[in-house]
Amino acid sequence: MKLLFSYTFSIVGIQLNTKNKPFFLSVEIANFCNLHCPECPVGLRKISRNEKKLFDFDLFKRIIDDLHSQLISVILYFQGEPFLNNQLIDYIQYAHKSNIYTSTSTNGQFITKDNAKDLVKSGLDKIIFSVDGVSQETYEKYRVGGSLEKTIDGIRDIIGWKNELKSLTPLVEMQFLVLKTNEHQLKEMRQLAKSLNVDRLTFKTAQLYDFAHGNELMPSKSRYSRYSKGKDGKFSIKSRQPNRCWRLWSGAVVNVYGEVLPCCFDKASEHSFGNVNEQSFPACWHSKNATGFREKILQNRKQFEMCRNCTE
């Protein structure tokens, strides 16, 4: 409620001198990936990575200790594949001990019967599997370098151990990124999700970086596209994008280097609020950079390229 009041008053131009903390946090567990997805800056190696890096576990514990009284949810992914961090279970368990809802997202290539059991026992609340096709041919058009069979086996292993251990968690969600290459398989995907007995199937619209003049991955079904064609023949995002953004008050991202970022759309880490290796998270969250960025969003959100491609 304090965050909501602060956000509401800020919209009308009244700045409250509050020291609130966000209630959800995304943490970049690993900054690299095994796949080469065509619209992913990490998969395409468009984002410069000086090194393959994992998030420091001691730093993670310090952040959780700083925020646990207000933190409701920790999302254990940002860029990269979280299962490339062999300590992922430890991160989940530490947040779980503080009664924080934990979730992660994966391409499913590294789930085994052994770590599936550990995941179910860890207290993980939700896991998202990216499954963008019901055949290998369709799946690999986007998940380049991935195996659909491995992903399906991973889902079966998680659900199998949930049943074996009589656990209600993690919630298993299959996420289907709707593209021109796979939109013909929507019905088959529903059938696959039902046969696997997953808890949820989500059809997600794709964020495309080059969309103004169309994109070969843009689906023909307008319902599943983030973009619409204008009278000038150019495509633009459908959302209205008012000069405000609740996410800048309610949540944040911490990348693998410890930089506090405004949201998950800052994929290149261009708008750092500060670094938690150098100061506390609250100090970063209430820094001049953070305050200045929020003020600019309230004045003209579209001045930031990352915001012009946002659905929030």
PDB file of C-alpha atoms in Angstrom:
ATOM      1  CA  MET A   1       0.000   0.000   0.000  1.00  0.00           C
ATOM      2  CA  LYS A   2       2.890   2.372   0.725  1.00  0.00           C
ATOM      3  CA  LEU A   3       4.343   1.648  -2.712  1.00  0.00           C
ATOM      4  CA  LEU A   4       0.960   2.192  -4.328  1.00  0.00           C
ATOM      5  CA  PHE A   5       0.452   5.532  -2.563  1.00  0.00           C
ATOM      6  CA  SER A   6       3.965   6.652  -3.518  1.00  0.00           C
ATOM      7  CA  TYR A   7       3.346   5.654  -7.148  1.00  0.00           C
ATOM      8  CA  THR A   8      -0.069   7.359  -7.289  1.00  0.00           C
ATOM      9  CA  PHE A   9       1.167  10.623  -5.791  1.00  0.00           C
ATOM     10  CA  SER A  10       4.186  10.620  -8.127  1.00  0.00           C
ATOM     11  CA  ILE A  11       1.880  10.399 -11.154  1.00  0.00           C
ATOM     12  CA  VAL A  12       0.165  13.640 -10.128  1.00  0.00           C
ATOM     13  CA  GLY A  13       3.478  15.365  -9.429  1.00  0.00           C
ATOM     14  CA  ILE A  14       3.760  14.931  -5.662  1.00  0.00           C
ATOM     15  CA  GLN A  15       7.012  13.308  -4.571  1.00  0.00           C
ATOM     16  CA  LEU A  16       6.756  11.510  -1.250  1.00  0.00           C
ATOM     17  CA  ASN A  17       9.939  11.127   0.778  1.00  0.00           C
ATOM     18  CA  THR A  18       9.550   7.386   1.365  1.00  0.00           C
ATOM     19  CA  LYS A  19      12.099   4.653   1.754  1.00  0.00           C
ATOM     20  CA  ASN A  20       9.985   1.826   0.408  1.00  0.00           C
ATOM     21  CA  LYS A  21      11.471  -1.307  -1.100  1.00  0.00           C
ATOM     22  CA  PRO A  22      10.174  -3.317  -4.072  1.00  0.00           C
ATOM     23  CA  PHE A  23       8.030  -6.391  -3.445  1.00  0.00           C
ATOM     24  CA  PHE A  24       9.409  -8.454  -6.321  1.00  0.00           C
ATOM     25  CA  LEU A  25      12.912  -8.927  -7.681  1.00  0.00           C
ATOM     26  CA  SER A  26      14.448 -10.604 -10.730  1.00  0.00           C
ATOM     27  CA  VAL A  27      17.989 -11.904 -10.302  1.00  0.00           C
ATOM     28  CA  GLU A  28      20.241 -12.884 -13.203  1.00  0.00           C
ATOM     29  CA  ILE A  29      21.551 -16.253 -12.055  1.00  0.00           C
ATOM     30  CA  ALA A  30      23.663 -16.799 -15.196  1.00  0.00           C
ATOM     31  CA  ASN A  31      24.452 -14.378 -18.023  1.00  0.00           C
ATOM     32  CA  PHE A  32      24.919 -16.920 -20.815  1.00  0.00           C
ATOM     33  CA  CYS A  33      22.836 -19.506 -22.636  1.00  0.00           C
ATOM     34  CA  ASN A  34      23.303 -22.731 -24.567  1.00  0.00           C
ATOM     35  CA  LEU A  35      20.793 -21.806 -27.319  1.00  0.00           C
ATOM     36  CA  HIS A  36      20.798 -19.226 -30.116  1.00  0.00           C
ATOM     37  CA  CYS A  37      17.238 -17.888 -30.272  1.00  0.00           C
ATOM     38  CA  PRO A  38      16.934 -15.278 -33.086  1.00  0.00           C
ATOM     39  CA  GLU A  39      15.228 -12.561 -31.009  1.00  0.00           C
ATOM     40  CA  CYS A  40      17.308 -13.030 -27.856  1.00  0.00           C
ATOM     41  CA  PRO A  41      20.287 -10.660 -27.463  1.00  0.00           C
ATOM     42  CA  VAL A  42      22.135 -13.240 -25.376  1.00  0.00           C
ATOM     43  CA  GLY A  43      21.390 -16.120 -27.735  1.00  0.00           C
ATOM     44  CA  LEU A  44      22.570 -14.042 -30.690  1.00  0.00           C
ATOM     45  CA  ARG A  45      25.537 -12.748 -28.676  1.00  0.00           C
ATOM     46  CA  LYS A  46      24.404  -9.174 -29.391  1.00  0.00           C
ATOM     47  CA  ILE A  47      25.001  -8.220 -25.773  1.00  0.00           C
ATOM     48  CA  SER A  48      28.712  -8.056 -25.121  1.00  0.00           C
ATOM     49  CA  ARG A  49      29.750 -10.518 -22.404  1.00  0.00           C
ATOM     50  CA  ASN A  50      33.338 -10.228 -21.321  1.00  0.00           C
ATOM     51  CA  GLU A  51      32.969 -13.484 -19.462  1.00  0.00           C
ATOM     52  CA  LYS A  52      30.476 -16.196 -18.673  1.00  0.00           C
ATOM     53  CA  LYS A  53      29.459 -15.244 -15.178  1.00  0.00           C
ATOM     54  CA  LEU A  54      27.249 -16.588 -12.399  1.00  0.00           C
ATOM     55  CA  PHE A  55      25.578 -14.518  -9.703  1.00  0.00           C
ATOM     56  CA  ASP A  56      27.515 -14.593  -6.434  1.00  0.00           C
ATOM     57  CA  PHE A  57      25.590 -16.621  -3.862  1.00  0.00           C
ATOM     58  CA  ASP A  58      26.826 -14.621  -0.849  1.00  0.00           C
ATOM     59  CA  LEU A  59      25.667 -11.438  -2.558  1.00  0.00           C
ATOM     60  CA  PHE A  60      22.288 -13.035  -3.195  1.00  0.00           C
ATOM     61  CA  LYS A  61      21.942 -13.871   0.502  1.00  0.00           C
ATOM     62  CA  ARG A  62      22.787 -10.294   1.459  1.00  0.00           C
ATOM     63  CA  ILE A  63      20.123  -8.913  -0.895  1.00  0.00           C
ATOM     64  CA  ILE A  64      17.497 -11.318   0.456  1.00  0.00           C
ATOM     65  CA  ASP A  65      18.431 -10.370   4.028  1.00  0.00           C
ATOM     66  CA  ASP A  66      18.079  -6.669   3.130  1.00  0.00           C
ATOM     67  CA  LEU A  67      14.671  -7.077   1.516  1.00  0.00           C
ATOM     68  CA  HIS A  68      13.003 -10.129   3.038  1.00  0.00           C
ATOM     69  CA  SER A  69      10.600  -8.133   5.239  1.00  0.00           C
ATOM     70  CA  GLN A  70       8.929  -6.637   2.165  1.00  0.00           C
ATOM     71  CA  LEU A  71       9.873  -9.013  -0.630  1.00  0.00           C
ATOM     72  CA  ILE A  72       7.054 -11.272  -1.836  1.00  0.00           C
ATOM     73  CA  SER A  73       8.564 -12.806  -4.957  1.00  0.00           C
ATOM     74  CA  VAL A  74      12.005 -13.602  -6.374  1.00  0.00           C
ATOM     75  CA  ILE A  75      12.257 -14.454 -10.066  1.00  0.00           C
ATOM     76  CA  LEU A  76      15.447 -16.419 -10.662  1.00  0.00           C
ATOM     77  CA  TYR A  77      16.123 -15.478 -14.269  1.00  0.00           C
ATOM     78  CA  PHE A  78      16.743 -12.477 -16.497  1.00  0.00           C
ATOM     79  CA  GLN A  79      19.118 -13.047 -19.411  1.00  0.00           C
ATOM     80  CA  GLY A  80      20.721 -16.430 -19.894  1.00  0.00           C
ATOM     81  CA  GLU A  81      19.728 -19.934 -18.831  1.00  0.00           C
ATOM     82  CA  PRO A  82      19.442 -20.281 -15.011  1.00  0.00           C
ATOM     83  CA  PHE A  83      20.143 -24.028 -15.019  1.00  0.00           C
ATOM     84  CA  LEU A  84      23.684 -23.294 -16.162  1.00  0.00           C
ATOM     85  CA  ASN A  85      24.236 -22.222 -12.558  1.00  0.00           C
ATOM     86  CA  ASN A  86      24.821 -25.425 -10.608  1.00  0.00           C
ATOM     87  CA  GLN A  87      23.891 -23.671  -7.344  1.00  0.00           C
ATOM     88  CA  LEU A  88      20.363 -22.786  -8.461  1.00  0.00           C
ATOM     89  CA  ILE A  89      18.844 -25.064  -5.813  1.00  0.00           C
ATOM     90  CA  ASP A  90      20.729 -23.158  -3.092  1.00  0.00           C
ATOM     91  CA  TYR A  91      19.273 -19.818  -4.274  1.00  0.00           C
ATOM     92  CA  ILE A  92      15.767 -21.271  -4.242  1.00  0.00           C
ATOM     93  CA  GLN A  93      16.140 -22.766  -0.778  1.00  0.00           C
ATOM     94  CA  TYR A  94      17.554 -19.569   0.719  1.00  0.00           C
ATOM     95  CA  ALA A  95      14.674 -17.450  -0.563  1.00  0.00           C
ATOM     96  CA  HIS A  96      12.165 -20.152   0.385  1.00  0.00           C
ATOM     97  CA  LYS A  97      13.384 -20.100   3.995  1.00  0.00           C
ATOM     98  CA  SER A  98      12.334 -16.435   4.141  1.00  0.00           C
ATOM     99  CA  ASN A  99       8.844 -17.357   2.877  1.00  0.00           C
ATOM    100  CA  ILE A 100       9.475 -15.675  -0.485  1.00  0.00           C
ATOM    101  CA  TYR A 101       7.694 -17.003  -3.569  1.00  0.00           C
ATOM    102  CA  THR A 102      10.307 -18.360  -5.980  1.00  0.00           C
ATOM    103  CA  SER A 103      10.037 -18.924  -9.721  1.00  0.00           C
ATOM    104  CA  THR A 104      12.315 -19.601 -12.644  1.00  0.00           C
ATOM    105  CA  SER A 105      12.149 -20.092 -16.405  1.00  0.00           C
ATOM    106  CA  THR A 106      14.111 -22.538 -18.513  1.00  0.00           C
ATOM    107  CA  ASN A 107      14.587 -23.965 -21.971  1.00  0.00           C
ATOM    108  CA  GLY A 108      14.483 -27.359 -20.264  1.00  0.00           C
ATOM    109  CA  GLN A 109      17.707 -28.765 -21.688  1.00  0.00           C
ATOM    110  CA  PHE A 110      19.310 -29.464 -18.300  1.00  0.00           C
ATOM    111  CA  ILE A 111      16.488 -31.064 -16.298  1.00  0.00           C
ATOM    112  CA  THR A 112      17.332 -34.614 -15.225  1.00  0.00           C
ATOM    113  CA  LYS A 113      15.549 -37.127 -13.018  1.00  0.00           C
ATOM    114  CA  ASP A 114      17.979 -36.317 -10.194  1.00  0.00           C
ATOM    115  CA  ASN A 115      17.809 -32.530 -10.249  1.00  0.00           C
ATOM    116  CA  ALA A 116      14.062 -32.679 -10.919  1.00  0.00           C
ATOM    117  CA  LYS A 117      13.658 -34.378  -7.545  1.00  0.00           C
ATOM    118  CA  ASP A 118      15.849 -31.753  -5.882  1.00  0.00           C
ATOM    119  CA  LEU A 119      13.830 -28.961  -7.504  1.00  0.00           C
ATOM    120  CA  VAL A 120      10.549 -30.314  -6.190  1.00  0.00           C
ATOM    121  CA  LYS A 121      12.032 -30.719  -2.701  1.00  0.00           C
ATOM    122  CA  SER A 122      13.662 -27.251  -2.772  1.00  0.00           C
ATOM    123  CA  GLY A 123      10.401 -25.358  -2.310  1.00  0.00           C
ATOM    124  CA  LEU A 124      10.404 -23.847  -5.813  1.00  0.00           C
ATOM    125  CA  ASP A 125       6.924 -22.414  -6.360  1.00  0.00           C
ATOM    126  CA  LYS A 126       6.823 -22.105 -10.155  1.00  0.00           C
ATOM    127  CA  ILE A 127       8.812 -23.222 -13.183  1.00  0.00           C
ATOM    128  CA  ILE A 128       8.211 -22.080 -16.759  1.00  0.00           C
ATOM    129  CA  PHE A 129       9.278 -24.259 -19.685  1.00  0.00           C
ATOM    130  CA  SER A 130       9.688 -22.585 -23.079  1.00  0.00           C
ATOM    131  CA  VAL A 131       8.100 -24.937 -25.606  1.00  0.00           C
ATOM    132  CA  ASP A 132       7.679 -23.188 -28.958  1.00  0.00           C
ATOM    133  CA  GLY A 133       6.554 -26.082 -31.128  1.00  0.00           C
ATOM    134  CA  VAL A 134       5.163 -29.610 -31.012  1.00  0.00           C
ATOM    135  CA  SER A 135       7.658 -31.002 -33.532  1.00  0.00           C
ATOM    136  CA  GLN A 136      11.443 -30.720 -33.517  1.00  0.00           C
ATOM    137  CA  GLU A 137      11.365 -29.068 -36.925  1.00  0.00           C
ATOM    138  CA  THR A 138       9.093 -26.261 -35.744  1.00  0.00           C
ATOM    139  CA  TYR A 139      10.624 -25.991 -32.268  1.00  0.00           C
ATOM    140  CA  GLU A 140      14.199 -25.502 -33.476  1.00  0.00           C
ATOM    141  CA  LYS A 141      13.265 -22.715 -35.889  1.00  0.00           C
ATOM    142  CA  TYR A 142      13.287 -20.463 -32.832  1.00  0.00           C
ATOM    143  CA  ARG A 143      14.997 -22.505 -30.096  1.00  0.00           C
ATOM    144  CA  VAL A 144      18.099 -22.945 -32.230  1.00  0.00           C
ATOM    145  CA  GLY A 145      20.317 -25.688 -30.855  1.00  0.00           C
ATOM    146  CA  GLY A 146      17.654 -27.090 -28.544  1.00  0.00           C
ATOM    147  CA  SER A 147      15.980 -30.480 -28.312  1.00  0.00           C
ATOM    148  CA  LEU A 148      12.200 -30.636 -27.916  1.00  0.00           C
ATOM    149  CA  GLU A 149      12.513 -34.179 -26.597  1.00  0.00           C
ATOM    150  CA  LYS A 150      14.790 -33.045 -23.749  1.00  0.00           C
ATOM    151  CA  THR A 151      12.339 -30.297 -22.790  1.00  0.00           C
ATOM    152  CA  ILE A 152       9.370 -32.695 -22.761  1.00  0.00           C
ATOM    153  CA  ASP A 153      11.358 -35.225 -20.728  1.00  0.00           C
ATOM    154  CA  GLY A 154      12.191 -32.464 -18.218  1.00  0.00           C
ATOM    155  CA  ILE A 155       8.530 -31.594 -17.823  1.00  0.00           C
ATOM    156  CA  ARG A 156       7.650 -35.260 -17.293  1.00  0.00           C
ATOM    157  CA  ASP A 157      10.420 -35.608 -14.688  1.00  0.00           C
ATOM    158  CA  ILE A 158       9.199 -32.614 -12.674  1.00  0.00           C
ATOM    159  CA  ILE A 159       5.566 -33.745 -12.759  1.00  0.00           C
ATOM    160  CA  GLY A 160       6.596 -37.308 -11.976  1.00  0.00           C
ATOM    161  CA  TRP A 161       8.452 -36.247  -8.829  1.00  0.00           C
ATOM    162  CA  LYS A 162       5.606 -33.943  -7.792  1.00  0.00           C
ATOM    163  CA  ASN A 163       3.313 -36.962  -7.859  1.00  0.00           C
ATOM    164  CA  GLU A 164       5.869 -39.222  -6.169  1.00  0.00           C
ATOM    165  CA  LEU A 165       6.509 -36.735  -3.350  1.00  0.00           C
ATOM    166  CA  LYS A 166       2.847 -35.632  -3.188  1.00  0.00           C
ATOM    167  CA  SER A 167       3.929 -32.028  -3.647  1.00  0.00           C
ATOM    168  CA  LEU A 168       1.689 -29.223  -4.902  1.00  0.00           C
ATOM    169  CA  THR A 169       4.727 -27.269  -6.094  1.00  0.00           C
ATOM    170  CA  PRO A 170       6.286 -26.213  -8.318  1.00  0.00           C
ATOM    171  CA  LEU A 171       3.462 -25.046 -10.562  1.00  0.00           C
ATOM    172  CA  VAL A 172       4.509 -26.238 -14.032  1.00  0.00           C
ATOM    173  CA  GLU A 173       3.794 -23.798 -16.844  1.00  0.00           C
ATOM    174  CA  MET A 174       4.421 -24.406 -20.524  1.00  0.00           C
ATOM    175  CA  GLN A 175       5.000 -21.157 -22.386  1.00  0.00           C
ATOM    176  CA  PHE A 176       4.461 -21.046 -26.133  1.00  0.00           C
ATOM    177  CA  LEU A 177       5.922 -17.977 -27.853  1.00  0.00           C
ATOM    178  CA  VAL A 178       3.575 -17.430 -30.801  1.00  0.00           C
ATOM    179  CA  LEU A 179       5.488 -16.785 -34.015  1.00  0.00           C
ATOM    180  CA  LYS A 180       4.885 -17.000 -37.737  1.00  0.00           C
ATOM    181  CA  THR A 181       6.824 -20.260 -37.698  1.00  0.00           C
ATOM    182  CA  ASN A 182       4.624 -22.039 -35.130  1.00  0.00           C
ATOM    183  CA  GLU A 183       1.182 -20.372 -35.032  1.00  0.00           C
ATOM    184  CA  HIS A 184      -0.259 -23.286 -37.008  1.00  0.00           C
ATOM    185  CA  GLN A 185       0.395 -25.551 -34.006  1.00  0.00           C
ATOM    186  CA  LEU A 186      -1.725 -23.812 -31.358  1.00  0.00           C
ATOM    187  CA  LYS A 187      -4.297 -26.611 -31.258  1.00  0.00           C
ATOM    188  CA  GLU A 188      -1.630 -29.298 -31.090  1.00  0.00           C
ATOM    189  CA  MET A 189       0.111 -27.420 -28.269  1.00  0.00           C
ATOM    190  CA  ARG A 190      -3.106 -27.459 -26.225  1.00  0.00           C
ATOM    191  CA  GLN A 191      -3.321 -31.201 -26.763  1.00  0.00           C
ATOM    192  CA  LEU A 192       0.329 -31.689 -25.763  1.00  0.00           C
ATOM    193  CA  ALA A 193      -0.095 -29.630 -22.573  1.00  0.00           C
ATOM    194  CA  LYS A 194      -3.162 -31.666 -21.642  1.00  0.00           C
ATOM    195  CA  SER A 195      -1.390 -34.963 -22.266  1.00  0.00           C
ATOM    196  CA  LEU A 196       1.533 -33.891 -20.059  1.00  0.00           C
ATOM    197  CA  ASN A 197      -0.855 -32.752 -17.305  1.00  0.00           C
ATOM    198  CA  VAL A 198       0.903 -29.410 -16.808  1.00  0.00           C
ATOM    199  CA  ASP A 199      -0.714 -26.857 -14.522  1.00  0.00           C
ATOM    200  CA  ARG A 200      -0.813 -24.037 -17.058  1.00  0.00           C
ATOM    201  CA  LEU A 201      -0.309 -23.319 -20.742  1.00  0.00           C
ATOM    202  CA  THR A 202       0.432 -19.739 -21.776  1.00  0.00           C
ATOM    203  CA  PHE A 203       0.476 -18.369 -25.301  1.00  0.00           C
ATOM    204  CA  LYS A 204       2.858 -15.417 -25.202  1.00  0.00           C
ATOM    205  CA  THR A 205       3.293 -12.634 -27.724  1.00  0.00           C
ATOM    206  CA  ALA A 206       6.837 -12.137 -28.988  1.00  0.00           C
ATOM    207  CA  GLN A 207       8.947  -9.038 -28.464  1.00  0.00           C
ATOM    208  CA  LEU A 208      10.599  -8.314 -31.810  1.00  0.00           C
ATOM    209  CA  TYR A 209      13.456  -5.843 -32.106  1.00  0.00           C
ATOM    210  CA  ASP A 210      13.002  -4.956 -35.767  1.00  0.00           C
ATOM    211  CA  PHE A 211       9.247  -4.571 -36.221  1.00  0.00           C
ATOM    212  CA  ALA A 212       8.496  -1.199 -37.857  1.00  0.00           C
ATOM    213  CA  HIS A 213       8.537  -2.611 -41.389  1.00  0.00           C
ATOM    214  CA  GLY A 214       7.350  -6.048 -40.388  1.00  0.00           C
ATOM    215  CA  ASN A 215       9.330  -9.076 -39.287  1.00  0.00           C
ATOM    216  CA  GLU A 216       9.441 -12.589 -40.700  1.00  0.00           C
ATOM    217  CA  LEU A 217       8.660 -13.956 -37.219  1.00  0.00           C
ATOM    218  CA  MET A 218       5.587 -11.740 -36.697  1.00  0.00           C
ATOM    219  CA  PRO A 219       2.472 -13.958 -36.521  1.00  0.00           C
ATOM    220  CA  SER A 220      -0.384 -13.389 -38.940  1.00  0.00           C
ATOM    221  CA  LYS A 221      -2.939 -13.848 -36.156  1.00  0.00           C
ATOM    222  CA  SER A 222      -3.330 -10.307 -34.772  1.00  0.00           C
ATOM    223  CA  ARG A 223      -4.489 -11.675 -31.421  1.00  0.00           C
ATOM    224  CA  TYR A 224      -1.015 -13.075 -30.828  1.00  0.00           C
ATOM    225  CA  SER A 225       0.991 -10.096 -32.095  1.00  0.00           C
ATOM    226  CA  ARG A 226       2.196  -7.157 -29.989  1.00  0.00           C
ATOM    227  CA  TYR A 227       2.146  -4.966 -33.088  1.00  0.00           C
ATOM    228  CA  SER A 228      -0.445  -3.538 -35.469  1.00  0.00           C
ATOM    229  CA  LYS A 229      -0.052  -1.948 -38.867  1.00  0.00           C
ATOM    230  CA  GLY A 230      -0.813   1.769 -39.129  1.00  0.00           C
ATOM    231  CA  LYS A 231      -2.151   3.835 -42.018  1.00  0.00           C
ATOM    232  CA  ASP A 232       1.416   4.711 -42.973  1.00  0.00           C
ATOM    233  CA  GLY A 233       2.169   1.037 -43.498  1.00  0.00           C
ATOM    234  CA  LYS A 234       4.457   0.797 -40.474  1.00  0.00           C
ATOM    235  CA  PHE A 235       3.963  -1.419 -37.465  1.00  0.00           C
ATOM    236  CA  SER A 236       3.800  -0.090 -33.912  1.00  0.00           C
ATOM    237  CA  ILE A 237       3.155  -1.645 -30.523  1.00  0.00           C
ATOM    238  CA  LYS A 238      -0.526  -1.973 -29.618  1.00  0.00           C
ATOM    239  CA  SER A 239      -0.326  -0.817 -26.011  1.00  0.00           C
ATOM    240  CA  ARG A 240      -1.083   2.839 -25.209  1.00  0.00           C
ATOM    241  CA  GLN A 241       2.089   3.335 -23.133  1.00  0.00           C
ATOM    242  CA  PRO A 242       1.067   6.210 -20.830  1.00  0.00           C
ATOM    243  CA  ASN A 243       3.755   8.268 -19.073  1.00  0.00           C
ATOM    244  CA  ARG A 244       3.927   6.071 -16.004  1.00  0.00           C
ATOM    245  CA  CYS A 245       5.117   2.584 -15.100  1.00  0.00           C
ATOM    246  CA  TRP A 246       4.135   0.689 -11.946  1.00  0.00           C
ATOM    247  CA  ARG A 247       7.094  -1.671 -12.349  1.00  0.00           C
ATOM    248  CA  LEU A 248       9.550   1.103 -11.475  1.00  0.00           C
ATOM    249  CA  TRP A 249       7.996   1.286  -8.017  1.00  0.00           C
ATOM    250  CA  SER A 250       7.076  -2.364  -7.433  1.00  0.00           C
ATOM    251  CA  GLY A 251      10.063  -4.351  -8.715  1.00  0.00           C
ATOM    252  CA  ALA A 252      13.614  -4.365  -9.996  1.00  0.00           C
ATOM    253  CA  VAL A 253      16.222  -6.491 -11.733  1.00  0.00           C
ATOM    254  CA  VAL A 254      19.733  -7.241 -10.483  1.00  0.00           C
ATOM    255  CA  ASN A 255      22.073  -8.430 -13.214  1.00  0.00           C
ATOM    256  CA  VAL A 256      24.934 -10.858 -12.750  1.00  0.00           C
ATOM    257  CA  TYR A 257      27.389  -7.999 -12.111  1.00  0.00           C
ATOM    258  CA  GLY A 258      25.274  -6.601  -9.259  1.00  0.00           C
ATOM    259  CA  GLU A 259      23.793  -3.652 -11.143  1.00  0.00           C
ATOM    260  CA  VAL A 260      20.257  -2.710 -10.116  1.00  0.00           C
ATOM    261  CA  LEU A 261      18.168  -2.137 -13.243  1.00  0.00           C
ATOM    262  CA  PRO A 262      14.691  -0.624 -13.681  1.00  0.00           C
ATOM    263  CA  CYS A 263      13.089  -3.668 -15.319  1.00  0.00           C
ATOM    264  CA  CYS A 264      13.572  -6.723 -17.524  1.00  0.00           C
ATOM    265  CA  PHE A 265      13.382  -4.633 -20.713  1.00  0.00           C
ATOM    266  CA  ASP A 266      16.764  -3.108 -19.914  1.00  0.00           C
ATOM    267  CA  LYS A 267      18.488  -6.102 -21.453  1.00  0.00           C
ATOM    268  CA  ALA A 268      21.725  -4.249 -22.210  1.00  0.00           C
ATOM    269  CA  SER A 269      21.931  -2.811 -18.650  1.00  0.00           C
ATOM    270  CA  GLU A 270      21.950   0.786 -19.907  1.00  0.00           C
ATOM    271  CA  HIS A 271      20.114   2.390 -16.970  1.00  0.00           C
ATOM    272  CA  SER A 272      21.847   1.186 -13.820  1.00  0.00           C
ATOM    273  CA  PHE A 273      20.612   2.616 -10.507  1.00  0.00           C
ATOM    274  CA  GLY A 274      23.783   1.515  -8.736  1.00  0.00           C
ATOM    275  CA  ASN A 275      25.723  -1.625  -7.885  1.00  0.00           C
ATOM    276  CA  VAL A 276      24.998  -3.808  -4.856  1.00  0.00           C
ATOM    277  CA  ASN A 277      28.650  -4.840  -4.706  1.00  0.00           C
ATOM    278  CA  GLU A 278      29.427  -1.239  -3.747  1.00  0.00           C
ATOM    279  CA  GLN A 279      26.392  -0.196  -1.695  1.00  0.00           C
ATOM    280  CA  SER A 280      23.192  -1.645  -0.249  1.00  0.00           C
ATOM    281  CA  PHE A 281      20.203  -2.426  -2.410  1.00  0.00           C
ATOM    282  CA  PRO A 282      18.067   0.315  -0.778  1.00  0.00           C
ATOM    283  CA  ALA A 283      20.836   2.844  -1.507  1.00  0.00           C
ATOM    284  CA  CYS A 284      20.751   1.843  -5.197  1.00  0.00           C
ATOM    285  CA  TRP A 285      16.956   1.781  -5.272  1.00  0.00           C
ATOM    286  CA  HIS A 286      16.740   5.350  -3.944  1.00  0.00           C
ATOM    287  CA  SER A 287      19.806   6.736  -5.736  1.00  0.00           C
ATOM    288  CA  LYS A 288      19.820   9.893  -7.861  1.00  0.00           C
ATOM    289  CA  ASN A 289      19.935   7.695 -10.961  1.00  0.00           C
ATOM    290  CA  ALA A 290      16.828   5.818  -9.855  1.00  0.00           C
ATOM    291  CA  THR A 291      14.870   8.923  -8.885  1.00  0.00           C
ATOM    292  CA  GLY A 292      15.887  10.705 -12.077  1.00  0.00           C
ATOM    293  CA  PHE A 293      14.870   7.767 -14.263  1.00  0.00           C
ATOM    294  CA  ARG A 294      11.421   7.545 -12.647  1.00  0.00           C
ATOM    295  CA  GLU A 295      10.904  11.281 -13.115  1.00  0.00           C
ATOM    296  CA  LYS A 296      11.812  11.033 -16.813  1.00  0.00           C
ATOM    297  CA  ILE A 297       9.357   8.164 -17.281  1.00  0.00           C
ATOM    298  CA  LEU A 298       6.579  10.321 -15.809  1.00  0.00           C
ATOM    299  CA  GLN A 299       7.500  13.146 -18.188  1.00  0.00           C
ATOM    300  CA  ASN A 300       7.991  11.228 -21.424  1.00  0.00           C
ATOM    301  CA  ARG A 301       8.202   7.456 -21.281  1.00  0.00           C
ATOM    302  CA  LYS A 302       8.809   7.043 -25.006  1.00  0.00           C
ATOM    303  CA  GLN A 303      12.151   8.853 -24.821  1.00  0.00           C
ATOM    304  CA  PHE A 304      13.629   5.462 -23.846  1.00  0.00           C
ATOM    305  CA  GLU A 305      13.974   2.939 -26.627  1.00  0.00           C
ATOM    306  CA  MET A 306      13.357  -0.015 -24.327  1.00  0.00           C
ATOM    307  CA  CYS A 307      10.042   1.525 -23.230  1.00  0.00           C
ATOM    308  CA  ARG A 308       8.835   1.955 -26.805  1.00  0.00           C
ATOM    309  CA  ASN A 309       8.753  -1.840 -27.159  1.00  0.00           C
ATOM    310  CA  CYS A 310       7.077  -2.570 -23.816  1.00  0.00           C
ATOM    311  CA  THR A 311       3.592  -4.019 -23.343  1.00  0.00           C
ATOM    312  CA  GLU A 312       3.106  -2.774 -19.778  1.00  0.00           C
TER     313      GLU A 312
END
